[in-house]
Amino acid sequence: MAERGGRGTSSGGDSSLDKSITLPPDEIFRNLENAKCFAIDIGGSLTKLAYYSTVQHKVARVRSFDHSGKDIEHESPYEITVQEEITARLHFIKFENTYIETCLDFIKDHLVNTETKVLKATGGGAYKFKDLIEKKLGLKVDKEDVMTCLIKGCNFVLKNIPHEVFAYQKDSDTEFRFQTNHPNIFPYLLVNIGSGVSIVKVETGDKFEWIGGSSIGGGTFWGLGALLTKTKKFDELLQLASKGQHTNVDMLVKDVYGGAYQTLGLSGNLIASSFGKSATADKEFSKDDMAKSLLHMISNDIGQLACLYAKLHNLHKIYFGGFFIRGHPVTMRTITYSINFFSKGEVQALFLRHEGYLGAIGAFLKGAEQDNPNEYSWGENYAGSSGLMSTSPDLCPMQRARSGTFDMFEMDRLERPLVNLPLLKDPSTYIPDTVDLTDDAMARKYWLTCFEEALDGVVKRAVASQPDSIDAAERAEKFRQKYWNKLQTLRQQPFAYGTLTVRSLLDTREHCLNEFNFPDPYSKVKQKENGIALKCFPSVIESLDSLGWEERQFALVKGLLAGNVFDWGAKAVSEVLESEPQFGFEEAKEKLQERPWLEDSYGEWIQRLKEGPPHKCALIFADNSGIDIILGVFPFVRELLSRGTEVILACNSGPALNDVTYSESLIVTERIAAMDPIIQSALTEERLLLVQTGSSSPCLDLSRLDKGLALLVRERKTDLVIIEGMGRAIHTNYYAALQCESLKLAVIKNSWLADRLGGKIFSVIFKYEVPHK
C-alpha cells in the first residue's frame, strides 16, 4: 500500500486522472464525498487545496449494566458497544499546477455536497485559473487577500501544532531543531518569499501590517537561474545549487585581501562579491556553481533585509515562508547564516513545517468563519500527513520521480479546547519529552526497532478485539503496512513530523489504528481486568486499614507501583500477562526493586506527610485500567481524602493501549463507591472529582490539556500533582518543573530504558519534588 505523501508506487485509481499520477486519487482526496467547504491557494507553480470534511469512524463506548434484580457477582463491570461517530477533519493537498485540470475533474466527479456555492481562493493563480475553476467545479470563485490569508494560516499552525517551528543548523548533528510552542506567539516578523519578498509585522491575531519588501526574491532566482543555466524548472535549479561550489564563482574576502580582514573582524571565507570571479576569470563556469552562487546571493540579500527590519521594529523572531524555501537545506542554511551574521545572534531565523499551506489554511478560515474553527483545538493526524521534506527535490531523486508530486497534511478537530496546565513553572520552556530521538541516534535506532518488533502483537490484538468483524484481518494488515511505512520514513527522516520521541511514535501508532477502525484494541482486556480488580478491592482495603500509619503509607506506595506493572504497552509485561494468567497484584509486588529505588525520595515524601499540613487539592494523572487504577490508585486516593485533601482524578479522554479512559473511570468509581463509604461521601460532597485530560495518548503533554481540567485546577487551588506511569512520568515529564509539589512515580518495564537510566527492569522511580522558592 502506498504511503500518502509521495513514497509509494501503487497504481490504480480513477481513469480521469493523468497517468503520471501514481498515487490512487482516493489516497489523495480523502473523504471528498463528505467535504463541506473548500478553499484554494494557487501560486506560480503549486496549487494548495484545503477542504473541511466529516469523517465517520468506529468508537468503543462503555456503559453500566442495569443491575436491578440481578446477581452481579460474576458480571463484568460494564458492557462495551461499538458505535459510529462523526468527527471533523481538515485536509490540505499540495500539487503542481501541471495537474490542476485533472485534479479539478476528479474533485467535480466526487463532490457530493452541492451546498457550497462560493470557493475562497488566494494567490496569483486565483486570477489566472479563476475561469477554469468556475467552469470545472461550477462554483463562484471569491478571491481573498494573499497577505491576510498567510497571516491567518501562520497564526493557526503556530497555535495548533506543537512541533511546527524549527531552526536550521547545518553543522549540528540534528539539522532541524524544533521549537517549543510559546503560549504567546506574538509579535513576530513574517517574511514571505514568493516571486518577490513581502515583510509583515504581526502584532496580534487581527493586527498586522506590511512594512517592506523587495523585488529580488524567488522569481529572481528562477529567472536569472534560467538565463545562466538554461534550466527552466525551479526544483532542478535547487538540485543544481545543492551540488555546486559557490567559491568557484564568488569573490571571497581572502581573494581580495589575501586572508581574513582582521581589522573589521571578517572571515576570509566571507563572500566579498557575488559572481565577482566571473568578471576576470577566462573560463566557463559550471551550472552547479552558478546556481549555488545565485542562491547564496539572493538568500543573503533577503536575510540582511529581514534582519534590518527585525532590528528596526525590535523583533527577535522571523518566520520565513513561501515557495522559495521549499524545505531546501541550502536555502535555509544561507538565510540562517545571514540572519546570524547581520544580527550578531540577536535575531532568530525560523521556518515552518507547513509553510506551503499557510495561504490555503487562511483562505479556508476566511470561508469558514460561521463555524469559527478558531474556537476549537486541532491536532495533526500523522496517519494522513506527509512528512517534512517528503517531496524535497534532492531527497531520493529516484523515489521522487517515481512517486509523483503530491503532499498531504491533515488535522483532526478536538472537541474540547486544549490549554497549558496552570501549574507549569514556565510554559514557554516546558518540553514534555525526556529523550529527543531526533538527536540521539542510538536511542532512535533502538526505539524504531522496538516498535517494528511490536507490530505483530499489535496486529494480533487489533484482530482479536473485533471477533465478529469479517474484514478485521484485512484492515489490521493495512494498518501494519501503513505504520511500517511511517517507521521507515522516520528511519530516513527522523525530523519528518517534528521532534521524534517515544510519545510521537506511540501517537502515530494510535492514529494509524484509528485510520483502519481499531479505536480501542484493548477494550475487552480492560473490561476483564477491571472486573477482576473490583472483586479484590474490599480485601486490599481491609488489609491496608489493619496496618499502622507508617506501615500503611509504604504499603500504599508499593501498591501504586505494583499496579503500574500492569501495562500491556510494555513488551516484558505483556509476555508475562499472556503466558501467566494467574499473574496478579501480589506477584507484581514481588517483581518490584527493593529499596533504595533507582530514584528514591520516599523518605522526603513521608517526612512531608508527617510534618506538613494536608495538601489542599491533589491532581492525579492515572495510567492503566484494572489493577493499576483500582488496587493502586484508588487506595492512594482514599488515603488522601482521609487526610482532608481534595482529589482531581484525570484520565484519558480517548483510548490508548490499556490506559483507563474517563468514561471507564466513571463506572469503576461508581462501583468502588458502592463498596467504600469514604469514596462515596467524597463523590457526594465533590471532594473527589473525575475529569478528562483531553488526550488519547499513553504519554502526557501538560501544555495541551482539557480547558475544563485547567479551570478546575485553578478553582480548587491544587498544590500537589501526582503523575503515574512510565509513559507519563518517564517518557514525558521526568524533567517537568511545576509551581507546586509533585510526585512522579513509575516502574521501568523496558530493559533498554532501565539500562540507560542506570537500573534494571522493574526498577522503581519515586521522585518527590518541591519547587525552589
Coordinates of N, CA and C in Angstrom, one line a residue, residues 405-487:
T405 N 4.0 14.0 -7.2 CA 4.2 15.4 -6.8 C 3.2 15.8 -5.7
F406 N 2.6 14.9 -5.0 CA 1.6 15.2 -4.1 C 2.1 15.2 -2.6
D407 N 1.6 16.1 -1.9 CA 1.9 16.2 -0.5 C 0.7 16.4 0.3
M408 N 0.5 15.7 1.4 CA -0.8 15.8 2.2 C -0.5 16.3 3.6
F409 N -1.5 16.9 4.2 CA -1.5 17.3 5.6 C -2.9 17.3 6.1
E410 N -3.1 16.6 7.2 CA -4.5 16.5 7.8 C -4.5 16.9 9.3
M411 N -5.6 17.5 9.7 CA -5.8 17.9 11.1 C -7.1 17.5 11.5
D412 N -7.2 16.9 12.7 CA -8.5 16.5 13.3 C -8.9 17.5 14.4
R413 N -10.2 17.8 14.3 CA -10.8 18.7 15.3 C -10.9 18.0 16.7
L414 N -10.4 18.6 17.7 CA -10.5 18.1 19.1 C -11.7 18.8 19.7
E415 N -12.6 18.0 20.2 CA -13.9 18.6 20.6 C -13.8 19.6 21.8
R416 N -12.7 19.5 22.5 CA -12.6 20.4 23.7 C -11.3 21.2 23.5
P417 N -11.3 22.5 23.8 CA -10.1 23.3 23.7 C -9.0 22.8 24.6
L418 N -7.8 22.9 24.2 CA -6.6 22.4 25.0 C -5.8 23.6 25.4
V419 N -5.3 23.6 26.6 CA -4.5 24.7 27.2 C -3.4 24.2 28.0
N420 N -2.5 25.1 28.5 CA -1.5 24.7 29.5 C -2.0 24.3 30.8
L421 N -1.4 23.4 31.5 CA -1.6 23.2 32.9 C -1.2 24.5 33.7
P422 N -2.1 25.1 34.4 CA -1.7 26.4 35.1 C -0.5 26.2 36.0
L423 N -0.2 25.0 36.5 CA 0.8 24.8 37.4 C 2.2 24.6 36.8
L424 N 2.4 24.7 35.5 CA 3.7 24.7 34.9 C 4.5 25.9 35.4
K425 N 5.7 25.6 35.7 CA 6.6 26.7 36.3 C 6.8 27.7 35.2
D426 N 7.1 27.3 34.0 CA 7.4 28.2 32.8 C 6.9 27.5 31.6
P427 N 5.7 27.8 31.1 CA 5.1 27.2 29.9 C 6.0 27.4 28.7
S428 N 6.7 28.5 28.6 CA 7.5 28.8 27.4 C 8.7 27.9 27.3
T429 N 9.1 27.3 28.4 CA 10.3 26.4 28.3 C 10.0 24.9 28.5
Y430 N 8.7 24.7 28.8 CA 8.3 23.3 29.1 C 8.5 22.4 27.9
I431 N 9.1 21.3 28.0 CA 9.3 20.3 27.0 C 8.8 19.0 27.6
P432 N 7.7 18.4 27.0 CA 7.1 17.2 27.6 C 8.1 16.0 27.5
D433 N 8.8 15.9 26.5 CA 9.6 14.6 26.2 C 10.9 14.6 26.9
T434 N 11.3 13.4 27.4 CA 12.5 13.3 28.2 C 13.7 13.1 27.2
V435 N 13.5 12.3 26.2 CA 14.6 12.0 25.2 C 14.2 12.4 23.8
D436 N 15.1 13.2 23.2 CA 14.8 13.6 21.8 C 15.5 12.6 20.9
L437 N 14.7 11.7 20.2 CA 15.2 10.7 19.4 C 15.8 11.2 18.1
T438 N 15.4 12.4 17.7 CA 15.9 13.1 16.5 C 17.4 13.3 16.8
D439 N 17.8 13.6 18.0 CA 19.1 14.0 18.4 C 20.0 12.8 18.8
D440 N 19.3 11.8 19.3 CA 20.0 10.6 19.9 C 19.9 9.4 19.0
A441 N 21.0 9.2 18.2 CA 20.9 8.2 17.1 C 20.8 6.8 17.7
M442 N 21.4 6.5 18.8 CA 21.4 5.2 19.4 C 20.0 4.9 20.0
A443 N 19.4 5.9 20.7 CA 18.1 5.7 21.2 C 17.1 5.6 20.1
R444 N 17.3 6.3 19.0 CA 16.3 6.3 17.9 C 16.3 4.9 17.2
K445 N 17.5 4.4 17.0 CA 17.6 3.0 16.4 C 16.9 2.0 17.3
Y446 N 17.1 2.1 18.6 CA 16.5 1.1 19.5 C 15.0 1.2 19.4
W447 N 14.4 2.4 19.6 CA 13.0 2.5 19.7 C 12.3 2.3 18.4
L448 N 12.9 2.6 17.3 CA 12.2 2.3 16.0 C 12.2 0.8 15.8
T449 N 13.3 0.1 16.1 CA 13.3 -1.4 16.1 C 12.3 -2.0 17.0
C450 N 12.2 -1.4 18.2 CA 11.3 -1.9 19.2 C 9.8 -1.8 18.7
F451 N 9.5 -0.7 18.1 CA 8.1 -0.5 17.6 C 7.9 -1.4 16.4
E452 N 8.9 -1.6 15.6 CA 8.7 -2.6 14.4 C 8.5 -4.0 15.0
E453 N 9.3 -4.4 16.0 CA 9.1 -5.8 16.5 C 7.8 -6.0 17.2
A454 N 7.2 -4.9 17.7 CA 5.9 -5.0 18.5 C 4.7 -5.0 17.5
L455 N 5.0 -4.8 16.2 CA 3.8 -4.7 15.3 C 3.0 -5.9 15.2
D456 N 3.6 -7.1 15.2 CA 2.9 -8.4 15.1 C 1.9 -8.5 16.2
G457 N 2.4 -8.1 17.4 CA 1.5 -8.2 18.6 C 0.3 -7.2 18.5
V458 N 0.6 -6.0 18.0 CA -0.5 -5.0 17.9 C -1.5 -5.5 16.9
V459 N -1.0 -6.0 15.8 CA -2.0 -6.5 14.8 C -2.8 -7.7 15.3
K460 N -2.2 -8.6 16.0 CA -2.9 -9.7 16.6 C -4.0 -9.2 17.6
R461 N -3.6 -8.2 18.4 CA -4.5 -7.7 19.4 C -5.7 -6.9 18.8
A462 N -5.4 -6.2 17.7 CA -6.4 -5.5 16.9 C -7.5 -6.4 16.4
V463 N -7.0 -7.5 15.8 CA -7.9 -8.5 15.2 C -8.8 -9.2 16.3
A464 N -8.1 -9.5 17.4 CA -8.8 -10.2 18.5 C -9.9 -9.3 19.1
S465 N -9.7 -8.0 19.0 CA -10.6 -7.1 19.7 C -11.9 -7.0 18.9
Q466 N -12.0 -7.5 17.7 CA -13.2 -7.4 16.8 C -13.5 -8.8 16.2
P467 N -13.8 -9.8 17.1 CA -14.0 -11.2 16.6 C -15.2 -11.3 15.7
D468 N -16.2 -10.4 15.7 CA -17.3 -10.5 14.8 C -17.2 -9.8 13.5
S469 N -16.0 -9.2 13.3 CA -15.8 -8.4 12.0 C -15.2 -9.3 11.0
I470 N -15.8 -9.4 9.8 CA -15.3 -10.3 8.8 C -14.0 -9.7 8.1
D471 N -13.9 -8.4 8.2 CA -12.7 -7.8 7.5 C -11.6 -7.3 8.5
A472 N -11.7 -7.7 9.7 CA -10.8 -7.2 10.7 C -9.3 -7.6 10.3
A473 N -9.1 -8.8 9.9 CA -7.7 -9.2 9.5 C -7.2 -8.4 8.3
E474 N -8.1 -8.1 7.4 CA -7.7 -7.3 6.2 C -7.3 -5.9 6.6
R475 N -8.1 -5.3 7.5 CA -7.9 -3.9 8.0 C -6.6 -3.9 8.8
A476 N -6.4 -4.9 9.6 CA -5.2 -5.0 10.5 C -4.0 -5.0 9.7
E477 N -4.0 -5.7 8.5 CA -2.9 -5.8 7.6 C -2.6 -4.5 7.0
K478 N -3.6 -3.7 6.7 CA -3.5 -2.4 6.1 C -2.8 -1.5 7.2
F479 N -3.3 -1.6 8.4 CA -2.7 -0.9 9.5 C -1.2 -1.2 9.6
R480 N -0.9 -2.5 9.5 CA 0.5 -2.9 9.7 C 1.4 -2.2 8.6
Q481 N 0.9 -2.2 7.4 CA 1.7 -1.6 6.2 C 1.8 -0.1 6.4
K482 N 0.7 0.5 6.8 CA 0.7 2.0 7.0 C 1.8 2.4 8.0
Y483 N 1.7 1.7 9.2 CA 2.6 2.1 10.3 C 4.0 1.7 10.0
W484 N 4.2 0.6 9.3 CA 5.6 0.1 8.9 C 6.2 1.2 8.0
N485 N 5.4 1.7 7.1 CA 5.9 2.7 6.1 C 6.3 4.0 6.9
K486 N 5.5 4.3 7.9 CA 5.8 5.5 8.7 C 7.1 5.3 9.4
L487 N 7.3 4.1 10.0 CA 8.6 3.9 10.7 C 9.8 3.9 9.8

